[in-house]
Amino acid sequence: QVHLVESGGGLVQAGDSLRLSCLAPGRTFSSSTMGWFRQAPGMERAFVAVITWSDTNTYYADSVKGRFTISRDDAKNTVYLQMNSLKPEDTALYYCAVRTALFGNYWEPREYGYWGQGTQVTVSS
């Protein structure tokens, strides 16, 4: 069982910034592509960002491109999501996940086999 721990969520105002962190076990983290997803009430879980393990390429959902940045620190077994210029529509439960599928689309939740419990981000207008 892989245990991922997210932190850094909170209640902020529109335009503010937050940095989410996800601590992952070393054995899993060092060779894994890591993703961030979010889920708002009544909505499906949606892709936010991903960072590959081999070449640290990053990809983002159009809705966050230019505002959010995903990064990883292999020495700390941690992946980050820096969120700037937050909007009320960014309000959701944010999850980090480990991609376990070898083929497919990185933006699909089914590609990820391990998930954290989530950290709540609430942005007020």
Short mmCIF file of N, CA and C in Angstrom, two decimals:
data_model
loop_
_atom_site.label_atom_id
_atom_site.label_comp_id
_atom_site.label_asym_id
_atom_site.label_seq_id
_atom_site.Cartn_x
_atom_site.Cartn_y
_atom_site.Cartn_z
N GLN A 1 0.82 -1.18 0.00
CA GLN A 1 0.00 0.00 0.00
C GLN A 1 0.88 1.26 0.00
N VAL A 2 0.61 2.15 -0.94
CA VAL A 2 1.35 3.39 -1.03
C VAL A 2 0.57 4.48 -0.31
N HIS A 3 1.24 5.18 0.56
CA HIS A 3 0.58 6.22 1.36
C HIS A 3 1.08 7.58 0.92
N LEU A 4 0.19 8.36 0.31
CA LEU A 4 0.49 9.72 -0.11
C LEU A 4 -0.16 10.70 0.85
N VAL A 5 0.54 11.76 1.20
CA VAL A 5 0.02 12.73 2.15
C VAL A 5 0.09 14.11 1.54
N GLU A 6 -1.10 14.69 1.28
CA GLU A 6 -1.16 16.06 0.77
C GLU A 6 -1.28 17.04 1.92
N SER A 7 -0.80 18.26 1.69
CA SER A 7 -0.95 19.33 2.66
C SER A 7 -0.88 20.66 1.94
N GLY A 8 -1.24 21.73 2.66
CA GLY A 8 -1.10 23.07 2.10
C GLY A 8 -2.39 23.73 1.67
N GLY A 9 -3.49 23.01 1.74
CA GLY A 9 -4.76 23.61 1.37
C GLY A 9 -5.22 24.64 2.40
N GLY A 10 -6.28 25.36 2.05
CA GLY A 10 -6.81 26.34 2.98
C GLY A 10 -7.85 27.22 2.33
N LEU A 11 -8.26 28.23 3.08
CA LEU A 11 -9.24 29.21 2.62
C LEU A 11 -8.50 30.50 2.28
N VAL A 12 -8.62 30.93 1.02
CA VAL A 12 -7.96 32.14 0.58
C VAL A 12 -8.94 32.98 -0.24
N GLN A 13 -8.51 34.19 -0.55
CA GLN A 13 -9.31 35.08 -1.37
C GLN A 13 -8.85 35.00 -2.82
N ALA A 14 -9.73 35.37 -3.71
CA ALA A 14 -9.39 35.40 -5.13
C ALA A 14 -8.15 36.26 -5.35
N GLY A 15 -7.24 35.74 -6.16
CA GLY A 15 -5.99 36.43 -6.44
C GLY A 15 -4.83 35.99 -5.57
N ASP A 16 -5.13 35.28 -4.49
CA ASP A 16 -4.08 34.80 -3.59
C ASP A 16 -3.37 33.58 -4.17
N SER A 17 -2.36 33.14 -3.44
CA SER A 17 -1.58 31.96 -3.85
C SER A 17 -1.56 30.92 -2.74
N LEU A 18 -1.39 29.68 -3.14
CA LEU A 18 -1.18 28.57 -2.22
C LEU A 18 -0.18 27.62 -2.85
N ARG A 19 0.53 26.89 -2.00
CA ARG A 19 1.40 25.83 -2.48
C ARG A 19 1.01 24.52 -1.80
N LEU A 20 0.60 23.59 -2.60
CA LEU A 20 0.27 22.26 -2.10
C LEU A 20 1.50 21.37 -2.16
N SER A 21 1.58 20.46 -1.19
CA SER A 21 2.67 19.50 -1.14
C SER A 21 2.10 18.10 -1.07
N CYS A 22 2.84 17.17 -1.64
CA CYS A 22 2.44 15.76 -1.58
C CYS A 22 3.69 14.95 -1.26
N LEU A 23 3.69 14.33 -0.09
CA LEU A 23 4.80 13.49 0.32
C LEU A 23 4.50 12.06 -0.07
N ALA A 24 5.44 11.45 -0.79
CA ALA A 24 5.25 10.09 -1.26
C ALA A 24 6.41 9.21 -0.80
N PRO A 25 6.16 7.94 -0.61
CA PRO A 25 7.24 7.03 -0.22
C PRO A 25 8.37 7.05 -1.24
N GLY A 26 9.61 6.94 -0.76
CA GLY A 26 10.76 7.05 -1.64
C GLY A 26 10.79 6.04 -2.74
N ARG A 27 10.47 4.82 -2.41
CA ARG A 27 10.54 3.75 -3.41
C ARG A 27 9.57 4.01 -4.54
N THR A 28 8.43 4.60 -4.23
CA THR A 28 7.43 4.88 -5.25
C THR A 28 7.77 6.16 -6.00
N PHE A 29 8.18 7.16 -5.26
CA PHE A 29 8.32 8.48 -5.83
C PHE A 29 9.43 8.57 -6.86
N SER A 30 10.54 7.92 -6.61
CA SER A 30 11.74 8.12 -7.40
C SER A 30 11.60 7.69 -8.85
N SER A 31 10.65 6.85 -9.16
CA SER A 31 10.51 6.39 -10.53
C SER A 31 9.08 6.51 -11.02
N SER A 32 8.36 7.48 -10.51
CA SER A 32 6.95 7.60 -10.84
C SER A 32 6.60 8.94 -11.43
N THR A 33 5.68 8.90 -12.36
CA THR A 33 5.03 10.12 -12.83
C THR A 33 3.95 10.49 -11.83
N MET A 34 3.94 11.75 -11.43
CA MET A 34 3.04 12.21 -10.37
C MET A 34 2.05 13.22 -10.94
N GLY A 35 0.81 13.10 -10.51
CA GLY A 35 -0.20 14.02 -11.00
C GLY A 35 -0.97 14.68 -9.87
N TRP A 36 -1.57 15.81 -10.18
CA TRP A 36 -2.52 16.49 -9.30
C TRP A 36 -3.88 16.51 -10.00
N PHE A 37 -4.89 16.20 -9.23
CA PHE A 37 -6.27 16.25 -9.70
C PHE A 37 -7.09 17.04 -8.70
N ARG A 38 -8.29 17.42 -9.09
CA ARG A 38 -9.18 18.11 -8.16
C ARG A 38 -10.61 17.68 -8.42
N GLN A 39 -11.39 17.78 -7.36
CA GLN A 39 -12.79 17.41 -7.46
C GLN A 39 -13.64 18.39 -6.69
N ALA A 40 -14.50 19.07 -7.39
CA ALA A 40 -15.45 19.99 -6.77
C ALA A 40 -16.73 19.22 -6.45
N PRO A 41 -17.53 19.71 -5.51
CA PRO A 41 -18.78 19.02 -5.15
C PRO A 41 -19.68 18.80 -6.36
N GLY A 42 -20.13 17.57 -6.52
CA GLY A 42 -21.03 17.26 -7.63
C GLY A 42 -20.36 17.10 -8.98
N MET A 43 -19.03 17.19 -8.99
CA MET A 43 -18.30 17.10 -10.26
C MET A 43 -17.40 15.88 -10.25
N GLU A 44 -16.99 15.47 -11.44
CA GLU A 44 -16.04 14.38 -11.55
C GLU A 44 -14.63 14.87 -11.23
N ARG A 45 -13.78 13.92 -10.85
CA ARG A 45 -12.40 14.25 -10.59
C ARG A 45 -11.74 14.69 -11.89
N ALA A 46 -11.02 15.82 -11.83
CA ALA A 46 -10.48 16.42 -13.05
C ALA A 46 -8.97 16.59 -12.97
N PHE A 47 -8.33 16.39 -14.08
CA PHE A 47 -6.89 16.56 -14.19
C PHE A 47 -6.50 18.02 -13.99
N VAL A 48 -5.39 18.22 -13.26
CA VAL A 48 -4.86 19.57 -13.07
C VAL A 48 -3.46 19.69 -13.70
N ALA A 49 -2.56 18.79 -13.28
CA ALA A 49 -1.19 18.88 -13.76
C ALA A 49 -0.49 17.54 -13.55
N VAL A 50 0.58 17.33 -14.32
CA VAL A 50 1.36 16.10 -14.20
C VAL A 50 2.83 16.43 -14.44
N ILE A 51 3.70 15.68 -13.76
CA ILE A 51 5.14 15.80 -13.99
C ILE A 51 5.70 14.41 -14.15
N THR A 52 6.43 14.19 -15.22
CA THR A 52 6.97 12.86 -15.48
C THR A 52 8.21 12.62 -14.65
N TRP A 53 8.55 11.35 -14.48
CA TRP A 53 9.72 11.05 -13.65
C TRP A 53 10.98 11.02 -14.47
N SER A 54 10.90 10.65 -15.73
CA SER A 54 12.10 10.41 -16.51
C SER A 54 12.74 11.71 -17.01
N ASP A 55 11.93 12.65 -17.44
CA ASP A 55 12.46 13.88 -18.02
C ASP A 55 11.84 15.12 -17.42
N THR A 56 11.07 14.92 -16.36
CA THR A 56 10.38 16.00 -15.65
C THR A 56 9.62 16.94 -16.57
N ASN A 57 9.07 16.40 -17.64
CA ASN A 57 8.14 17.20 -18.44
C ASN A 57 6.88 17.47 -17.64
N THR A 58 6.28 18.61 -17.90
CA THR A 58 5.06 18.98 -17.21
C THR A 58 3.95 19.30 -18.20
N TYR A 59 2.73 18.98 -17.78
CA TYR A 59 1.55 19.25 -18.60
C TYR A 59 0.45 19.75 -17.67
N TYR A 60 -0.38 20.64 -18.21
CA TYR A 60 -1.40 21.28 -17.40
C TYR A 60 -2.75 21.28 -18.10
N ALA A 61 -3.79 21.31 -17.27
CA ALA A 61 -5.12 21.56 -17.80
C ALA A 61 -5.18 23.00 -18.29
N ASP A 62 -5.96 23.22 -19.33
CA ASP A 62 -6.05 24.57 -19.90
C ASP A 62 -6.52 25.58 -18.86
N SER A 63 -7.36 25.15 -17.94
CA SER A 63 -7.94 26.06 -16.96
C SER A 63 -6.93 26.60 -15.96
N VAL A 64 -5.79 25.93 -15.84
CA VAL A 64 -4.79 26.38 -14.86
C VAL A 64 -3.48 26.79 -15.50
N LYS A 65 -3.36 26.60 -16.79
CA LYS A 65 -2.12 26.91 -17.48
C LYS A 65 -1.76 28.38 -17.30
N GLY A 66 -0.50 28.63 -16.94
CA GLY A 66 -0.04 29.99 -16.70
C GLY A 66 -0.23 30.46 -15.28
N ARG A 67 -1.01 29.73 -14.49
CA ARG A 67 -1.25 30.12 -13.09
C ARG A 67 -0.68 29.09 -12.12
N PHE A 68 -0.71 27.82 -12.49
CA PHE A 68 -0.24 26.76 -11.61
C PHE A 68 1.08 26.20 -12.14
N THR A 69 1.92 25.76 -11.21
CA THR A 69 3.19 25.14 -11.57
C THR A 69 3.40 23.88 -10.74
N ILE A 70 3.65 22.77 -11.42
CA ILE A 70 3.96 21.53 -10.73
C ILE A 70 5.47 21.32 -10.74
N SER A 71 5.99 20.82 -9.63
CA SER A 71 7.42 20.56 -9.53
C SER A 71 7.64 19.39 -8.58
N ARG A 72 8.86 18.88 -8.57
CA ARG A 72 9.15 17.76 -7.68
C ARG A 72 10.54 17.94 -7.10
N ASP A 73 10.69 17.44 -5.87
CA ASP A 73 11.97 17.42 -5.20
C ASP A 73 12.23 15.96 -4.83
N ASP A 74 13.04 15.30 -5.63
CA ASP A 74 13.28 13.88 -5.42
C ASP A 74 13.97 13.60 -4.09
N ALA A 75 14.79 14.53 -3.64
CA ALA A 75 15.50 14.33 -2.37
C ALA A 75 14.54 14.30 -1.20
N LYS A 76 13.41 14.99 -1.36
CA LYS A 76 12.42 15.06 -0.28
C LYS A 76 11.19 14.20 -0.56
N ASN A 77 11.23 13.47 -1.66
CA ASN A 77 10.08 12.62 -2.03
C ASN A 77 8.78 13.42 -2.06
N THR A 78 8.86 14.61 -2.58
CA THR A 78 7.72 15.51 -2.53
C THR A 78 7.44 16.13 -3.89
N VAL A 79 6.18 16.22 -4.23
CA VAL A 79 5.74 16.93 -5.43
C VAL A 79 4.91 18.13 -4.96
N TYR A 80 5.06 19.23 -5.65
CA TYR A 80 4.41 20.47 -5.26
C TYR A 80 3.46 20.95 -6.36
N LEU A 81 2.48 21.73 -5.93
CA LEU A 81 1.63 22.44 -6.88
C LEU A 81 1.53 23.88 -6.40
N GLN A 82 2.24 24.76 -7.07
CA GLN A 82 2.18 26.18 -6.76
C GLN A 82 1.00 26.77 -7.51
N MET A 83 0.09 27.37 -6.79
CA MET A 83 -1.13 27.91 -7.38
C MET A 83 -1.17 29.41 -7.16
N ASN A 84 -1.12 30.15 -8.23
CA ASN A 84 -1.17 31.61 -8.18
C ASN A 84 -2.44 32.12 -8.82
N SER A 85 -2.76 33.36 -8.52
CA SER A 85 -3.95 34.01 -9.10
C SER A 85 -5.18 33.11 -8.97
N LEU A 86 -5.40 32.63 -7.78
CA LEU A 86 -6.50 31.70 -7.57
C LEU A 86 -7.85 32.34 -7.83
N LYS A 87 -8.76 31.53 -8.33
CA LYS A 87 -10.11 31.98 -8.67
C LYS A 87 -11.12 31.14 -7.87
N PRO A 88 -12.31 31.66 -7.66
CA PRO A 88 -13.33 30.87 -6.96
C PRO A 88 -13.58 29.51 -7.63
N GLU A 89 -13.45 29.44 -8.93
CA GLU A 89 -13.68 28.17 -9.63
C GLU A 89 -12.57 27.15 -9.40
N ASP A 90 -11.50 27.56 -8.73
CA ASP A 90 -10.45 26.62 -8.34
C ASP A 90 -10.81 25.87 -7.06
N THR A 91 -11.89 26.27 -6.42
CA THR A 91 -12.31 25.61 -5.18
C THR A 91 -12.61 24.14 -5.43
N ALA A 92 -11.93 23.28 -4.67
CA ALA A 92 -12.09 21.83 -4.85
C ALA A 92 -11.23 21.11 -3.82
N LEU A 93 -11.44 19.81 -3.76
CA LEU A 93 -10.54 18.93 -3.01
C LEU A 93 -9.43 18.51 -3.96
N TYR A 94 -8.21 18.75 -3.59
CA TYR A 94 -7.07 18.48 -4.46
C TYR A 94 -6.37 17.20 -4.03
N TYR A 95 -6.11 16.34 -5.01
CA TYR A 95 -5.48 15.06 -4.75
C TYR A 95 -4.17 14.95 -5.54
N CYS A 96 -3.18 14.32 -4.92
CA CYS A 96 -2.02 13.90 -5.70
C CYS A 96 -2.15 12.39 -5.93
N ALA A 97 -1.48 11.95 -6.99
CA ALA A 97 -1.62 10.55 -7.37
C ALA A 97 -0.37 10.07 -8.08
N VAL A 98 -0.15 8.77 -8.01
CA VAL A 98 0.97 8.12 -8.69
C VAL A 98 0.44 7.42 -9.93
N ARG A 99 1.02 7.72 -11.06
CA ARG A 99 0.59 7.06 -12.28
C ARG A 99 1.18 5.66 -12.34
N THR A 100 0.33 4.68 -12.49
CA THR A 100 0.77 3.29 -12.54
C THR A 100 0.57 2.65 -13.90
N ALA A 101 -0.20 3.27 -14.76
CA ALA A 101 -0.40 2.73 -16.10
C ALA A 101 0.81 3.04 -16.96
N LEU A 102 1.15 2.12 -17.84
CA LEU A 102 2.30 2.32 -18.72
C LEU A 102 1.91 3.03 -20.01
N PHE A 103 0.66 2.87 -20.42
CA PHE A 103 0.20 3.49 -21.65
C PHE A 103 -1.13 4.16 -21.38
N GLY A 104 -1.49 5.09 -22.23
CA GLY A 104 -2.77 5.75 -22.08
C GLY A 104 -2.59 7.24 -21.97
N ASN A 105 -3.62 7.89 -21.46
CA ASN A 105 -3.65 9.34 -21.39
C ASN A 105 -3.39 9.82 -19.97
N TYR A 106 -2.42 10.64 -19.78
CA TYR A 106 -2.00 11.07 -18.44
C TYR A 106 -3.08 11.88 -17.73
N TRP A 107 -4.05 12.40 -18.48
CA TRP A 107 -5.07 13.23 -17.86
C TRP A 107 -6.25 12.43 -17.32
N GLU A 108 -6.22 11.14 -17.53
CA GLU A 108 -7.34 10.31 -17.07
C GLU A 108 -7.04 9.73 -15.69
N PRO A 109 -7.94 9.93 -14.73
CA PRO A 109 -7.73 9.40 -13.37
C PRO A 109 -7.46 7.90 -13.32
N ARG A 110 -8.03 7.15 -14.26
CA ARG A 110 -7.86 5.70 -14.23
C ARG A 110 -6.42 5.27 -14.50
N GLU A 111 -5.59 6.19 -14.97
CA GLU A 111 -4.18 5.87 -15.20
C GLU A 111 -3.38 5.84 -13.90
N TYR A 112 -3.99 6.27 -12.81
CA TYR A 112 -3.28 6.44 -11.54
C TYR A 112 -3.78 5.42 -10.53
N GLY A 113 -2.84 4.70 -9.95
CA GLY A 113 -3.22 3.62 -9.05
C GLY A 113 -3.19 3.95 -7.58
N TYR A 114 -2.51 5.01 -7.22
CA TYR A 114 -2.40 5.39 -5.81
C TYR A 114 -2.78 6.85 -5.64
N TRP A 115 -3.57 7.09 -4.59
CA TRP A 115 -4.10 8.43 -4.35
C TRP A 115 -3.93 8.81 -2.89
N GLY A 116 -3.79 10.11 -2.67
CA GLY A 116 -3.83 10.61 -1.32
C GLY A 116 -5.26 10.86 -0.88
N GLN A 117 -5.40 11.38 0.33
CA GLN A 117 -6.72 11.65 0.89
C GLN A 117 -7.29 12.99 0.46
N GLY A 118 -6.42 13.85 -0.07
CA GLY A 118 -6.89 15.13 -0.56
C GLY A 118 -6.69 16.25 0.44
N THR A 119 -6.56 17.46 -0.10
CA THR A 119 -6.48 18.66 0.74
C THR A 119 -7.42 19.70 0.13
N GLN A 120 -8.22 20.32 0.98
CA GLN A 120 -9.26 21.23 0.51
C GLN A 120 -8.69 22.62 0.21
N VAL A 121 -9.06 23.13 -0.94
CA VAL A 121 -8.74 24.50 -1.33
C VAL A 121 -10.05 25.23 -1.56
N THR A 122 -10.24 26.32 -0.85
CA THR A 122 -11.44 27.13 -0.99
C THR A 122 -11.04 28.56 -1.30
N VAL A 123 -11.56 29.08 -2.40
CA VAL A 123 -11.22 30.43 -2.83
C VAL A 123 -12.49 31.28 -2.79
N SER A 124 -12.47 32.31 -1.98
CA SER A 124 -13.63 33.19 -1.87
C SER A 124 -13.48 34.36 -2.82
N SER A 125 -14.61 34.88 -3.25
CA SER A 125 -14.59 35.99 -4.21
C SER A 125 -14.53 37.33 -3.51
#
